[in-house]
XYZ file of C-alpha atoms in Angstrom:
431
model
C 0.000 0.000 0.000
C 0.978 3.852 -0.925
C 2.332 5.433 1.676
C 0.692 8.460 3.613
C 2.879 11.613 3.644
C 2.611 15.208 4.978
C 3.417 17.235 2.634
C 6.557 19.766 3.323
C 6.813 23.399 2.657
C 9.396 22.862 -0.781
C 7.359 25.363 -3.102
C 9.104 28.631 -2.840
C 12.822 29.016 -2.626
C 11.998 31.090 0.231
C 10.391 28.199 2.115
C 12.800 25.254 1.222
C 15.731 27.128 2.993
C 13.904 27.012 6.416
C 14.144 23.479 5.801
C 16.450 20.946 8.176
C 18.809 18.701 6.530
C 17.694 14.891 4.955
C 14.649 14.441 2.269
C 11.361 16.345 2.244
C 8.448 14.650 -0.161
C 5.091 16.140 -1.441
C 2.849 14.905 -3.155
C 2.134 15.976 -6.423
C -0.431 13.448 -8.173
C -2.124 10.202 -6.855
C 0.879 8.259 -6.015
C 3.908 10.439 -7.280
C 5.935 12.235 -4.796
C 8.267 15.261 -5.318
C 11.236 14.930 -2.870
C 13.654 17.975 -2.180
C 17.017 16.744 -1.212
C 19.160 19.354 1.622
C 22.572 19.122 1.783
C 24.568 21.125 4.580
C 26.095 24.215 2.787
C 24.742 23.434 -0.685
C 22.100 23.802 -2.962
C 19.152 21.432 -2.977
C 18.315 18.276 -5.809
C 14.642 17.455 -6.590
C 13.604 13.863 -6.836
C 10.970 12.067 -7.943
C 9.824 8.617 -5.392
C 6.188 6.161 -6.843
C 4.968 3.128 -5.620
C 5.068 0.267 -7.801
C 2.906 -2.369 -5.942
C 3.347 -5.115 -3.595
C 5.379 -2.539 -0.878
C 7.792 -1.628 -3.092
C 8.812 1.975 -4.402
C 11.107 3.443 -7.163
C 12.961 6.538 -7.476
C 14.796 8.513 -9.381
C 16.978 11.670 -9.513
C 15.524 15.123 -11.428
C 18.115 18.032 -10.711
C 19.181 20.934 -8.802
C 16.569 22.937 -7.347
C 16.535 26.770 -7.642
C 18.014 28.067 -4.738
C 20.799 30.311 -3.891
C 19.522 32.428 -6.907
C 19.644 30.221 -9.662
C 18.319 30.626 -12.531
C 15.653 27.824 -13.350
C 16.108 26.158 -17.031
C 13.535 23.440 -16.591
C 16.315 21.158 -17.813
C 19.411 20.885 -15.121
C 18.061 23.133 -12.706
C 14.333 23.309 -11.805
C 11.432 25.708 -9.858
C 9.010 23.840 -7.965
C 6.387 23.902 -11.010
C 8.947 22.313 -13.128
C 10.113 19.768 -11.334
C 6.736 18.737 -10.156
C 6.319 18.712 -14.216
C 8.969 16.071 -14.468
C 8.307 14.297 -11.855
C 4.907 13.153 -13.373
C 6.702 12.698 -16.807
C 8.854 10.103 -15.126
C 6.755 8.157 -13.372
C 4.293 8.272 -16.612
C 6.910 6.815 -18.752
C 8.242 4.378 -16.199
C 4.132 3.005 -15.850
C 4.331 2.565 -19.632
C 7.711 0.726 -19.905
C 6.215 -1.823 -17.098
C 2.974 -2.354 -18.839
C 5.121 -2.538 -22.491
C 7.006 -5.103 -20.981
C 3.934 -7.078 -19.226
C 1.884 -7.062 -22.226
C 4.368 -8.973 -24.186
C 7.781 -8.111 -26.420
C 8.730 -4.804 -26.625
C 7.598 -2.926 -29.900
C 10.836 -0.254 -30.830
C 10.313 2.158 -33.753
C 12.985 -0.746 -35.769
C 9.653 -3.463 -35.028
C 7.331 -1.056 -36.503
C 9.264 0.419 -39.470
C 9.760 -3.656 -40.309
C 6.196 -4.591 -40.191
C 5.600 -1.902 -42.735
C 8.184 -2.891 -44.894
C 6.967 -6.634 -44.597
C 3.666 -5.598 -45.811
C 4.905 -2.688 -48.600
C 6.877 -6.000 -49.527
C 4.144 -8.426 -50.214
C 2.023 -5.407 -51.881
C 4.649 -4.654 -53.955
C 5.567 -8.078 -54.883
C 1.210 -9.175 -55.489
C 1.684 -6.073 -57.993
C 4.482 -6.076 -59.893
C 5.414 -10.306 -59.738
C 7.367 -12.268 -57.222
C 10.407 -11.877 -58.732
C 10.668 -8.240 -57.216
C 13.125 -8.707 -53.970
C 11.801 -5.971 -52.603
C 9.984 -2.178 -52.074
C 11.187 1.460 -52.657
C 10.050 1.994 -49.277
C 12.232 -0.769 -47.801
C 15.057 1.023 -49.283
C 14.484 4.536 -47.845
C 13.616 3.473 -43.908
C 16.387 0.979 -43.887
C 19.119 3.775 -45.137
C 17.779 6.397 -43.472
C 15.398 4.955 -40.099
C 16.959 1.714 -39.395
C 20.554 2.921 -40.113
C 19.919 5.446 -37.389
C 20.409 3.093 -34.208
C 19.354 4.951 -31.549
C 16.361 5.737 -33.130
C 15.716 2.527 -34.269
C 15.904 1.277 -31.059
C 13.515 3.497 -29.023
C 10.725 1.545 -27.759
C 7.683 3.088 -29.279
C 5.699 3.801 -25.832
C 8.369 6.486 -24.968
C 8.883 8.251 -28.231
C 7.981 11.889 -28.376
C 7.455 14.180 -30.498
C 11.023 16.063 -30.309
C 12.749 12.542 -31.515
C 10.649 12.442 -34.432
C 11.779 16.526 -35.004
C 15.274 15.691 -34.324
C 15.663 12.783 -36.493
C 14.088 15.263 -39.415
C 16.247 17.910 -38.923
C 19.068 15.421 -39.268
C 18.233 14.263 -42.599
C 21.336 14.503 -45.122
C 21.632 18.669 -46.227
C 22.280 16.847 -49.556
C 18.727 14.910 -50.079
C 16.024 16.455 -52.383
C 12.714 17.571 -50.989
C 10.973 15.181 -52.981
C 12.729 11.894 -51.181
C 12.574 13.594 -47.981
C 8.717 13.975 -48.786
C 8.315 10.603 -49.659
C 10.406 9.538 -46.848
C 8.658 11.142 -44.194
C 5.350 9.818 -46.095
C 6.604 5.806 -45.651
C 8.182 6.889 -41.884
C 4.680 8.448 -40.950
C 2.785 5.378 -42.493
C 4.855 2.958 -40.522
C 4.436 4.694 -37.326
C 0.778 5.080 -37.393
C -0.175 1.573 -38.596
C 1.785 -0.099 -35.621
C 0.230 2.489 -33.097
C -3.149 1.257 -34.231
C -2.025 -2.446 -34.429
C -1.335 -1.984 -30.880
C -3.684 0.780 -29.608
C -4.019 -0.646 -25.915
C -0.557 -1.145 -25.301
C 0.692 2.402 -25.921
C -0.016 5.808 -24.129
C -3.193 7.825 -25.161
C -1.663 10.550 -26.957
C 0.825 7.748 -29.344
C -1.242 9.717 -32.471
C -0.914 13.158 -31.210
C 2.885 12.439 -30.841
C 3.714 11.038 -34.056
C 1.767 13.714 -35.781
C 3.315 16.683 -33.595
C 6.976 14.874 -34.515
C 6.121 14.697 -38.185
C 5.114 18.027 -38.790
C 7.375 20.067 -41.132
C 10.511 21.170 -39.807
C 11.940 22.128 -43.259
C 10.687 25.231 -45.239
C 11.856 23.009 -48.976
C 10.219 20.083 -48.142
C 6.730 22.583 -47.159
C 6.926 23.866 -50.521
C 7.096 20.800 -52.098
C 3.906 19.840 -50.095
C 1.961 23.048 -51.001
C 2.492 22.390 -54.522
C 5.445 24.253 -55.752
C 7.161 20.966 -56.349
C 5.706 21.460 -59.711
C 7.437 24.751 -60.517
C 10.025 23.812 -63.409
C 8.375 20.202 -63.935
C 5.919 21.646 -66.609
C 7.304 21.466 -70.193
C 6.345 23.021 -73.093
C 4.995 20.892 -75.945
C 8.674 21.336 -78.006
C 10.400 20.319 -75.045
C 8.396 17.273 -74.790
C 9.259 16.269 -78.386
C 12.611 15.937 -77.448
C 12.540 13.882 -74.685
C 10.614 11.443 -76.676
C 13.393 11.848 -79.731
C 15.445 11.237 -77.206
C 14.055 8.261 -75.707
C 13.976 6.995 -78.941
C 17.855 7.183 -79.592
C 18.582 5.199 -76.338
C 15.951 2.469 -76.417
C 13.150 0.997 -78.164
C 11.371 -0.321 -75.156
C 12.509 2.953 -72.589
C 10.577 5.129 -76.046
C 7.510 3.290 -75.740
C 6.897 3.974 -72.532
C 7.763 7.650 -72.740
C 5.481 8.043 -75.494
C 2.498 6.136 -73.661
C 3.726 8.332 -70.278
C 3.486 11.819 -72.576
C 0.295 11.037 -74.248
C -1.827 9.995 -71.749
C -0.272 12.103 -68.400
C -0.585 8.499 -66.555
C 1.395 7.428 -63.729
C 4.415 5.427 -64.516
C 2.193 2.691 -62.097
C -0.235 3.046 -64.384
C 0.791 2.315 -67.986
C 3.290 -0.500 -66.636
C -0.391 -2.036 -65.962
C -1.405 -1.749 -69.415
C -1.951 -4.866 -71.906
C -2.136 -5.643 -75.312
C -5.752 -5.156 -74.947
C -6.077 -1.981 -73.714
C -4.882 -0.681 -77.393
C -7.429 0.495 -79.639
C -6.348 1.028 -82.993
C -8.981 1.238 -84.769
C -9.992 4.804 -82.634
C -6.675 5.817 -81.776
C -7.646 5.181 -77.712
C -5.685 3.865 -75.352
C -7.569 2.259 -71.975
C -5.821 3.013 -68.878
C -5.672 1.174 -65.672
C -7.010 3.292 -62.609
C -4.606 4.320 -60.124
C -4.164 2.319 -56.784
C -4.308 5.065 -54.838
C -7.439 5.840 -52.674
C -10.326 3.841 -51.958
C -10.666 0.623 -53.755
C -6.631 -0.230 -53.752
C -6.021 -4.051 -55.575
C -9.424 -4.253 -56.293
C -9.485 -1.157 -58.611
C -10.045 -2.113 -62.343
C -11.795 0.293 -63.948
C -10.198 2.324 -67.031
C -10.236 5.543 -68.825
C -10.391 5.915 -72.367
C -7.356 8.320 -73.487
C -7.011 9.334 -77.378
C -4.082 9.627 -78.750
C -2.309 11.173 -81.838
C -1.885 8.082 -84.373
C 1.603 8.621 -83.715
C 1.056 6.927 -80.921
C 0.066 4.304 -81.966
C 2.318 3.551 -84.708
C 5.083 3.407 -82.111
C 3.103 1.043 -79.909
C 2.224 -1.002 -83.230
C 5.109 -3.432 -83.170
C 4.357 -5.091 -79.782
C 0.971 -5.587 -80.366
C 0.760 -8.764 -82.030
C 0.754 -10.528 -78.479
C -1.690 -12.044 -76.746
C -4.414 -9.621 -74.912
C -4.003 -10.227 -71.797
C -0.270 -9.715 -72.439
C 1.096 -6.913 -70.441
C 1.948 -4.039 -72.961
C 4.946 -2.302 -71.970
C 7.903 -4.598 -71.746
C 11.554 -4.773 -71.344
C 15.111 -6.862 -71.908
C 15.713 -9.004 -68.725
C 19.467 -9.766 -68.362
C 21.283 -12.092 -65.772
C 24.745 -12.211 -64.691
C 26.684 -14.704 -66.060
C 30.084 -14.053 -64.434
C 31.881 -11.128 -62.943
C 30.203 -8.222 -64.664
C 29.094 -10.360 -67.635
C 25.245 -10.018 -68.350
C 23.603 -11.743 -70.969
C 19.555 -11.292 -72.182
C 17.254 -13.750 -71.076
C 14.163 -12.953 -72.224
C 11.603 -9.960 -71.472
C 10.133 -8.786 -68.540
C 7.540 -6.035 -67.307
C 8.779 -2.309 -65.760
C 8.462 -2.958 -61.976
C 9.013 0.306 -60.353
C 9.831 3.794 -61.697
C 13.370 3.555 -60.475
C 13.730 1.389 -63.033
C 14.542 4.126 -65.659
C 16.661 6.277 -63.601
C 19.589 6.009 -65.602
C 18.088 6.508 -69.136
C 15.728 9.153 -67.902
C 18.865 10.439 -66.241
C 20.758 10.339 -70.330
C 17.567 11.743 -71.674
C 18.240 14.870 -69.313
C 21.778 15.093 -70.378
C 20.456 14.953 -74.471
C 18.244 17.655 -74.271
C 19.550 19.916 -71.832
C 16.577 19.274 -69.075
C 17.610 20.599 -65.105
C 18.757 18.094 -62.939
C 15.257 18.038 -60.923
C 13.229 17.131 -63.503
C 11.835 13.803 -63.395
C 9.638 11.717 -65.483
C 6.352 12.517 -63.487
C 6.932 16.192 -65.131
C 5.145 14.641 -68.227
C 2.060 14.505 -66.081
C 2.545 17.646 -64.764
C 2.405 18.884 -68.235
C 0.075 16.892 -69.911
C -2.271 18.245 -67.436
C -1.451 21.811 -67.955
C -1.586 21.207 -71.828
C -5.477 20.306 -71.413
C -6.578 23.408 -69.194
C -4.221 25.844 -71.731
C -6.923 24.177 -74.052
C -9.908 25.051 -71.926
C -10.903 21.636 -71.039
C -12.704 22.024 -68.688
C -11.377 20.780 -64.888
C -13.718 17.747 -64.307
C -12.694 16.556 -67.204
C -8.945 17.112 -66.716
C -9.448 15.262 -63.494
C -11.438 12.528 -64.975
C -9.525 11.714 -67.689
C -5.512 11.708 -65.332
C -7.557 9.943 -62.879
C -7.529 12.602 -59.728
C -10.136 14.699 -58.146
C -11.290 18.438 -58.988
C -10.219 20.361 -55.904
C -6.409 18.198 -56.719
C -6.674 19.974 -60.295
C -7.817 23.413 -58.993
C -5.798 23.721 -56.083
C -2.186 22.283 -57.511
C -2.648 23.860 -61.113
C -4.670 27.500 -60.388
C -2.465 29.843 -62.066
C -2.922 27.846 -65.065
C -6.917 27.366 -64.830
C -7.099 31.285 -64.583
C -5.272 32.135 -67.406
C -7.093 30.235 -69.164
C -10.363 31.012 -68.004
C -9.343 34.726 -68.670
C -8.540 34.230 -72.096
C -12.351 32.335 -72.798
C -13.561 35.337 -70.724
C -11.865 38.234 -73.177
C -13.641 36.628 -75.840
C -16.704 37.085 -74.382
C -16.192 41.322 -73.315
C -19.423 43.178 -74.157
C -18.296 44.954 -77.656
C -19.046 48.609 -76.629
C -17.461 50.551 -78.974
């Protein structure tokens, strides 16, 4: 049973120096006790004393106390308020290590950001074919979570909020906003899905901290979240030309998919889901796969009709004497024979859009593009190309597979241009 105390005058500095030498206790909440430590011809040391059942008690050391004219920090040396402050943060996180540990193994930010990779894993693999070792997102938490040990090893009942801000602030200087975006995306993800996976085991607030820890902490990676990621990824229609020229000098396969990735403003995800069947020459149409993203997920197989230029289709013309249900959009599969000796054996699908880096990367170089474009700029400007044509936005939306308020609030600037060039057409002739 708790013990009974009377609680001492330690509030004031004022008050604690009438005090005789040994420890004096209060108690601040149901079962926590604030001691104050005096020691002959020094300042005092606060510390914090809870019962842990079964007659027993821990306790544990705060800091100095505020006398003598010290300056309180709330860090090495405390006031009354602030040590009572810590003292209940203490014995909180000390009742949640205990009940961690009695309800089973303990769950560290390293067993969470596994599970997600386990399951981003199997997703990626049910997608894209067994043969995939793993996902993109397995290769940004292990470099840049897991690598980071005592992170990694922080059991997940006692992270807060400022470990979450520290361990974004000491991202590489060196990494773009975009991977730090998508980084923090697949960090977030993994830290939320385990604190619902194990809801009664952690402390009420487990949401509130991870979503206080992952707020921004960097002004480039904000931008990139409001939208100005897109500034510099829009292309003009000449520009686009080239890349596909391009494309075309460096590979056959790497040029169809460009060309299907310009004309329709799909996600790379998308086309790569594209058969045989989903070419319509006859109407110049391709049919492409919904996006995975959202509601519906792998049971999404609806499909919107794009046309195309019959350019289009000539290029796409030579791989489509395949079977239907053959996927579209293939490429060479090699294997290593011996040393750094690679030899074709046979054809495979595109898995994942790193899979182009390094031609996308020599189609740059060709036509003079800045290093921070990337392929998704095609989107980005197929999308702008429509509204610049006074499509109209639901249509826009509809036919790149995203919502309205998506097209309106990412690509404004060019909806009212446009809207004020329909709208000069239509000024009252009054002279």
């Amino acid at each position: 049973m708790a013990k009974t105390i009377t609680n001492a005058k330690t509030t004031t500095a004022n008050a604690r120096s009438k005090l005789a030498a040994g420890v004096h206790w209060r108690e601040v909440s149901k079962g926590v006790h604030l001691g104050y430590r005096v020691a002959a011809g020094k300042g005092g040391t606060w510390l914090v004393r809870f019962y842990k059942g079964a007659g027993k008690y821990s306790q544990s050391a705060i800091g100095a106390a505020d006398d003598n004219g010290v300056k309180a920090d709330g860090i090495n040396v405390f006031d009354y308020d602030q040590a009572a402050k810590k003292a209940v943060e203490i014995v909180n996180a000390a009742n949640a290590s205990a009940k961690a540990e009695a309800d089973g193994p303990l769950i560290t930010v390293a067993t969470a950001v596994e599970a997600y990779c386990v399951r981003r894993d199997e997703t990626t693999r049910a997608l894209k074919g067994r043969h995939v070792a793993s996902s993109d997102a397995r290769t940004r938490l292990t470099r840049d979570v897991l690598n980071n040990q005592k992170l990694a090893a922080t059991p997940f009942h006692s992270l807060t909020d400022d470990d979450l801000k520290s361990w974004q602030t000491g991202l590489p200087a060196t990494m773009k906003a975009t991977t730090i975006k998508r980084l923090r995306n697949d960090f977030r993800a993994a830290l939320n899905e385990t604190a619902k996976a194990h809801r009664k085991r952690l402390p009420a607030d487990i949401f509130t901290t991870i979503k206080s820890g992952m707020e921004l902490v960097n002004s480039t990676v904000a931008s990139v979240s409001n939208g100005d990621g897109r500034d510099g990824q829009i292309l003009p229609v000449e520009t686009i030309r080239k890349i596909v020229a391009a494309a075309k000098e460096i590979d056959a396969d790497f040029h169809r998919l460009i060309v299907v990735m310009a004309a329709t403003g799909a996600r790379f995800s998308q086309v790569t889901r594209m058969t045989v069947a989903d070419v319509d020459t006859a109407s110049h149409t391709l049919m492409v796969p919904e996006a995975r993203k959202g509601r519906g997920g792998l049971g999404k197989i609806g499909r919107t009709a794009r046309p195309v230029a019959p350019a289009v289709i000539e290029v796409l013309q030579p791989i489509l004497d395949r079977p239907r249900s053959t996927v579209l959009l293939e490429r060479d599969k090699y294997e290593r024979v011996k040393g750094l000796d690679w030899r074709k054996c046979g054809r495979q699908p595109w898995h994942m859009a790193s899979d182009l880096q390094a031609q996308w990367a020599d189609v740059r170089e060709r036509v003079g593009l800045e290093p921070h474009v990337v392929p998704y700029a095609l989107r980005h400007s197929s999308i702008t190309h429509q509204i610049q044509h006074h499509l109209p936005a639901m249509l826009v939306a509809k036919l790149h597979d995203t919502s309205v308020s998506m097209i309106e609030k990412n690509y404004a600037q060019y909806i009212v241009d446009a809207a004020t060039e329909i709208t000069r057409r239509a000024v009252m002739p009054i002279e």
